[in-house]
PDB file of C-alpha atoms in Angstrom:
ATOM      1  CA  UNK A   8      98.002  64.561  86.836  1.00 83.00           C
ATOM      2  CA  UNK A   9      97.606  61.159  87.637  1.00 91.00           C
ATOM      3  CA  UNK A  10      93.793  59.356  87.641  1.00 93.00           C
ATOM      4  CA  UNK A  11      93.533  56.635  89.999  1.00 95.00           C
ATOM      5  CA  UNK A  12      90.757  53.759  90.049  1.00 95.00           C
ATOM      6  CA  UNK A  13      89.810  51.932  93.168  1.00 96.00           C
ATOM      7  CA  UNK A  14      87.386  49.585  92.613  1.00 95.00           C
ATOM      8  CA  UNK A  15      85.731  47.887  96.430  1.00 96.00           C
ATOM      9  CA  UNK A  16      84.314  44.290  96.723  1.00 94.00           C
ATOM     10  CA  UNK A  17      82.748  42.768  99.333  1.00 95.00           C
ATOM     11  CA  UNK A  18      84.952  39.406  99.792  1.00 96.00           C
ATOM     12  CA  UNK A  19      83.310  36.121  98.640  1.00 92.00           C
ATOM     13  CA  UNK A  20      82.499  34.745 101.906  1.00 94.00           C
ATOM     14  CA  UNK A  21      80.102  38.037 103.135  1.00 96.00           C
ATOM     15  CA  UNK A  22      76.440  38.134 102.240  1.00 95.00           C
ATOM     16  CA  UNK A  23      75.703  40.968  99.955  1.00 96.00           C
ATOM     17  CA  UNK A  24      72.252  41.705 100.605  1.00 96.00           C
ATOM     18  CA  UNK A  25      71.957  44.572  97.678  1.00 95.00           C
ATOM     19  CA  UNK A  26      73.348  42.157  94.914  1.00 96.00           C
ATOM     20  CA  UNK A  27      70.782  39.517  96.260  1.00 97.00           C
ATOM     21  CA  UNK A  28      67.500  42.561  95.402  1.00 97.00           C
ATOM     22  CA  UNK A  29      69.352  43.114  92.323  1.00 97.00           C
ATOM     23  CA  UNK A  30      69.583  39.535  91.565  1.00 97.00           C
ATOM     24  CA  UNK A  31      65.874  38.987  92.223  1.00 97.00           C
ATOM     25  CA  UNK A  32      64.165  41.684  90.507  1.00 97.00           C
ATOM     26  CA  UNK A  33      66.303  40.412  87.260  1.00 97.00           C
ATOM     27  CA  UNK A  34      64.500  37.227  87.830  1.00 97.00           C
ATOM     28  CA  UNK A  35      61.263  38.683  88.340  1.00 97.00           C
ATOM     29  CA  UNK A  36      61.963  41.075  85.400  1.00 97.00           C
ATOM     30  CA  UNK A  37      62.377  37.303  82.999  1.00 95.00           C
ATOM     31  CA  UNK A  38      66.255  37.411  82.682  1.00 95.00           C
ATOM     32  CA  UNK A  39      66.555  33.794  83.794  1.00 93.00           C
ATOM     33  CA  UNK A  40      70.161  33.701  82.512  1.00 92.00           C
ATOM     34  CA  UNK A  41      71.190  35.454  85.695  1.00 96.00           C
ATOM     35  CA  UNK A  42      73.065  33.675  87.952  1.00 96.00           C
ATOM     36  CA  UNK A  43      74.858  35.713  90.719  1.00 96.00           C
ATOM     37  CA  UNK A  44      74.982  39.725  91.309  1.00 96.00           C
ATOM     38  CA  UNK A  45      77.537  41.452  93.351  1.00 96.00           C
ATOM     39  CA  UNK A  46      77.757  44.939  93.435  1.00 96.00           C
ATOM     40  CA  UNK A  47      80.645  47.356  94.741  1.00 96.00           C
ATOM     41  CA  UNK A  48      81.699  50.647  94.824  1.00 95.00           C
ATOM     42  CA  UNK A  49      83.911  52.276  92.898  1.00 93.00           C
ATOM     43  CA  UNK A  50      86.233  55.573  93.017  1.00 96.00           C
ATOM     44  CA  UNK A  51      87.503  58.245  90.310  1.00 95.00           C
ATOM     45  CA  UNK A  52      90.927  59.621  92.735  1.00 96.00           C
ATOM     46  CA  UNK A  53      92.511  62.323  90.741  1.00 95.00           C
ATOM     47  CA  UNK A  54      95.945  63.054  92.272  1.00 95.00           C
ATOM     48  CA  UNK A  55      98.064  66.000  90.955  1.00 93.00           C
ATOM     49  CA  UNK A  56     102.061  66.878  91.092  1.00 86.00           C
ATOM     50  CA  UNK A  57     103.040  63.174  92.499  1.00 85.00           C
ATOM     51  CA  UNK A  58     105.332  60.896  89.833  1.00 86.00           C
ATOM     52  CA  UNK A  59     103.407  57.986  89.086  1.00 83.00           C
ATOM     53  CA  UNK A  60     104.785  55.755  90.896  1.00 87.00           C
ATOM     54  CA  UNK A  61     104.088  57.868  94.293  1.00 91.00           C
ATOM     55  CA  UNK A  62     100.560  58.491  92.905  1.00 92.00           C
ATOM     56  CA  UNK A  63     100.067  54.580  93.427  1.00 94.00           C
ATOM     57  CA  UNK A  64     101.185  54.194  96.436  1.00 95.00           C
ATOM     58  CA  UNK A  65      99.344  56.661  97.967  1.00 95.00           C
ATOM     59  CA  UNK A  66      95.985  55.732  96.144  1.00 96.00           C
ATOM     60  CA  UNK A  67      96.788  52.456  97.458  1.00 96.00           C
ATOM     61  CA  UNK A  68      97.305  53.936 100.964  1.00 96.00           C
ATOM     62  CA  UNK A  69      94.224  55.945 100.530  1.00 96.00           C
ATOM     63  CA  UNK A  70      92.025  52.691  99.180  1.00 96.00           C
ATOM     64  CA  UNK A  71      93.564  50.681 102.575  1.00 96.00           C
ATOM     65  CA  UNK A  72      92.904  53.079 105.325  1.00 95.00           C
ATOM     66  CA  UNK A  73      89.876  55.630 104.158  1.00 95.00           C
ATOM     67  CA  UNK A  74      87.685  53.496 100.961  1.00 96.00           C
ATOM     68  CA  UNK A  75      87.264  50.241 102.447  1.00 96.00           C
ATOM     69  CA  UNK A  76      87.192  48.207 105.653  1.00 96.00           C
ATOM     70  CA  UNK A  77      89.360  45.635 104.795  1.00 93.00           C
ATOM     71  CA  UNK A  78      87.491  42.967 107.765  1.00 95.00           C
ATOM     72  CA  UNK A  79      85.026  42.585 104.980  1.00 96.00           C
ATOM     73  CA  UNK A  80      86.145  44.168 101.388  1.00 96.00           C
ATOM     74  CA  UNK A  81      88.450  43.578  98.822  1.00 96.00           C
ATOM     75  CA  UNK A  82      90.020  45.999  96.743  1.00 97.00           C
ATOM     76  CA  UNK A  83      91.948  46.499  93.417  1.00 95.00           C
ATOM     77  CA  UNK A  84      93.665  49.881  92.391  1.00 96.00           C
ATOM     78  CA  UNK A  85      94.253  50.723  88.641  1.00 94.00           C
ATOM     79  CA  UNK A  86      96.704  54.050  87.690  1.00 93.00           C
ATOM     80  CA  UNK A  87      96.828  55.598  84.779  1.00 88.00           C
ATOM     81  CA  UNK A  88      98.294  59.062  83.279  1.00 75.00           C
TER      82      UNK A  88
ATOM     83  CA  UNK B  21      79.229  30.936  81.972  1.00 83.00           C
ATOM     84  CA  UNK B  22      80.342  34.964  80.887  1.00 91.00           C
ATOM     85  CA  UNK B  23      80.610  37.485  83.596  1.00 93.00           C
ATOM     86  CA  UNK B  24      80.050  41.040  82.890  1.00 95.00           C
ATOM     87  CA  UNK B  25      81.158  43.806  85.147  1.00 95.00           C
ATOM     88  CA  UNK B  26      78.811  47.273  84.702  1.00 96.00           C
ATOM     89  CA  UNK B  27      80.088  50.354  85.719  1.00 95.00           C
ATOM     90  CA  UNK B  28      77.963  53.406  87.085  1.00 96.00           C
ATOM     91  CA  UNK B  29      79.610  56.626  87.347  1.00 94.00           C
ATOM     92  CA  UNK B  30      77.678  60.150  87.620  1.00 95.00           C
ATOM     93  CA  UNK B  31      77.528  62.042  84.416  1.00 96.00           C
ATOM     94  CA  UNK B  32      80.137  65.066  84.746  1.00 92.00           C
ATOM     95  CA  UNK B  33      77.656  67.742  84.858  1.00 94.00           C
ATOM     96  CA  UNK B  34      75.875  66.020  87.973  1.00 96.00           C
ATOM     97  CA  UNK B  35      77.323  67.222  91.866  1.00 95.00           C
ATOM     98  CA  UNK B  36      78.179  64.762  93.240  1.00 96.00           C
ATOM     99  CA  UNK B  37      78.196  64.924  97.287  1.00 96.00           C
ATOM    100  CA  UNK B  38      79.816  61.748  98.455  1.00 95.00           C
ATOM    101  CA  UNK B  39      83.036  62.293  96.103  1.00 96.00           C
ATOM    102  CA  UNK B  40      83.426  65.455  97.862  1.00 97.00           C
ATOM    103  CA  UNK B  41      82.671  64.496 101.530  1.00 97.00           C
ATOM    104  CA  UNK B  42      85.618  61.849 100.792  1.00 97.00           C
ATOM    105  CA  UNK B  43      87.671  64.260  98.877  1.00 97.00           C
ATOM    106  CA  UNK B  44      87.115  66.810 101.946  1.00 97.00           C
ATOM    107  CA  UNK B  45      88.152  63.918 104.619  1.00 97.00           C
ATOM    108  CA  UNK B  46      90.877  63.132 102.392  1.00 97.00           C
ATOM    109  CA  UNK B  47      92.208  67.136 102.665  1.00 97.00           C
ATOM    110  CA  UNK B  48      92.017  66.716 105.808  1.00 97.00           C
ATOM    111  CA  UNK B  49      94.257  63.556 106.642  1.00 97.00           C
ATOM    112  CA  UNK B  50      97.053  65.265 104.962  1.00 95.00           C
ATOM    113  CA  UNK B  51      96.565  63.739 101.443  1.00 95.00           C
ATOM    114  CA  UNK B  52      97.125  67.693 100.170  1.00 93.00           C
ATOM    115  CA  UNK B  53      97.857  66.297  96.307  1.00 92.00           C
ATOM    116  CA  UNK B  54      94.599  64.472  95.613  1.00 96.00           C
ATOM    117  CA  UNK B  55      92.282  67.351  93.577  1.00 96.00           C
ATOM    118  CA  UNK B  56      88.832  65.191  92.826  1.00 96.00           C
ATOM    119  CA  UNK B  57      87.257  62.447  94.292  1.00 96.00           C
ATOM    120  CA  UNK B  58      83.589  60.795  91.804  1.00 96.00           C
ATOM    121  CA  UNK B  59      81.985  58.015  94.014  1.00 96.00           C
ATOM    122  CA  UNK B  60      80.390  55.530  91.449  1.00 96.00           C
ATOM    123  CA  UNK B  61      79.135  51.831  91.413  1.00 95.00           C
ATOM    124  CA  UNK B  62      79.995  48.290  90.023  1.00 93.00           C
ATOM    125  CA  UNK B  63      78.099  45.178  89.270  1.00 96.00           C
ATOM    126  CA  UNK B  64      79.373  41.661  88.607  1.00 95.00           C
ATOM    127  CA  UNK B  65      77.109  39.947  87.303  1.00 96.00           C
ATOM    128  CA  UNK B  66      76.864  36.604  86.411  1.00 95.00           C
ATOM    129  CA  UNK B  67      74.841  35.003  83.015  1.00 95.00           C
ATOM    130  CA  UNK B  68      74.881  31.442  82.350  1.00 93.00           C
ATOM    131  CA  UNK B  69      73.788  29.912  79.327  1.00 86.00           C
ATOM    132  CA  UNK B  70      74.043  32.583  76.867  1.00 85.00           C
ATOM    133  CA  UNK B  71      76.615  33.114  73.702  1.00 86.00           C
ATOM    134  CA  UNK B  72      79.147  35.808  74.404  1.00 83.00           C
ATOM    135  CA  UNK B  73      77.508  38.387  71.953  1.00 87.00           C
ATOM    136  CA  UNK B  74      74.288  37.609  73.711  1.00 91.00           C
ATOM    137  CA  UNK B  75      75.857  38.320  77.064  1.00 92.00           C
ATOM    138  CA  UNK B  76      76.821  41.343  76.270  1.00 94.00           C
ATOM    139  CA  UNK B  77      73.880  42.310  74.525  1.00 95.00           C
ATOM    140  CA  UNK B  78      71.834  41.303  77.964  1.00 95.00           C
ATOM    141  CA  UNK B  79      74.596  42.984  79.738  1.00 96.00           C
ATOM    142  CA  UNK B  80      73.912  46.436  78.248  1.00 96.00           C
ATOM    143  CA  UNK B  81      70.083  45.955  78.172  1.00 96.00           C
ATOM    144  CA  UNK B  82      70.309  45.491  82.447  1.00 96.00           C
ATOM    145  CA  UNK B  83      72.842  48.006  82.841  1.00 97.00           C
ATOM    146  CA  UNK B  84      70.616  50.511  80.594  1.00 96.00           C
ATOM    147  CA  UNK B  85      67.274  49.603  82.048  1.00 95.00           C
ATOM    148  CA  UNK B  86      67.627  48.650  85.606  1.00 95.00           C
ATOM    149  CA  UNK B  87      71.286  49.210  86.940  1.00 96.00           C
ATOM    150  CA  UNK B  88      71.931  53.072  86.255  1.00 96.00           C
ATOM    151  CA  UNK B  89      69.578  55.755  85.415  1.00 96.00           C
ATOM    152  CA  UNK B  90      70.151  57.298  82.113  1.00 93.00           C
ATOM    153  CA  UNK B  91      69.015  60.686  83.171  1.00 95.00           C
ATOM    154  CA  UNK B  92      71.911  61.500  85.414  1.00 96.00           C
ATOM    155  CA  UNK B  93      74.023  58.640  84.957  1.00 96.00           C
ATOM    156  CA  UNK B  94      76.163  56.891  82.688  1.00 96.00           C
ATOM    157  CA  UNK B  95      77.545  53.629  82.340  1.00 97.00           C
ATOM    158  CA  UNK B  96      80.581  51.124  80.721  1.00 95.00           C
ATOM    159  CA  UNK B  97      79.826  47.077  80.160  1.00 96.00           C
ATOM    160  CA  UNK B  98      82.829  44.692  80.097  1.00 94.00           C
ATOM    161  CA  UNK B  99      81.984  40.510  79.490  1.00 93.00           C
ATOM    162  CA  UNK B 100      84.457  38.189  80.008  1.00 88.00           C
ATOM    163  CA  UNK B 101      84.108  34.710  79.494  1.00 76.00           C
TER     164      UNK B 101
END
């Protein structure tokens, strides 16, 4: 059994509108050390009976074509196990 | 300048519909070996002016108080920087 991460970023250049709340309320709650907030998404992929290293190719097929839209997000994919 | 990256994941015992709309559309592209799919969240964010252990310390305080709710959620800090 093989766990796969995929974390999903919106790429640096592409407004993130939810980050930017986030980023104000911390302001208005006093943190005035905060500087930037991005936020992403992230996905638990459990994959059973592949070998590892066909477990990361299809969690990186799976993160390409189904998790983001890669016009405007990033992504990273960790495997473990 | 420290960067800490919060993640947001639903506690086990909490359904969670998106992971399984995903891991349903997954099923059905033909990606037969993948057996759970947990949707979850990630914030980068950025503090400036602050001593690593303080960092993290306002890290954990945001993540605990306005990033995740505690009743259904739970969440992991890393700083860096």
């Amino acid at each position: 059994m093989a766990r796969a991460r995929v974390y999903v970023t919106l790429k640096k250049s592409v407004f993130d509108p939810q980050g930017k709340t986030i980023h104000d309320a911390l302001l208005s709650l006093g943190y005035s050390g905060v500087t930037d907030v991005r936020q992403g998404k992230f996905f638990e992929v459990e994959l059973d009976g592949l070998p590892a290293e066909k477990a990361r190719a299809t969690a990186e097929e799976i993160a390409r074509k189904v998790l983001s839209n890669p016009v405007i997000e990033s992504f990273r994919v960790e495997v473990e196990g």
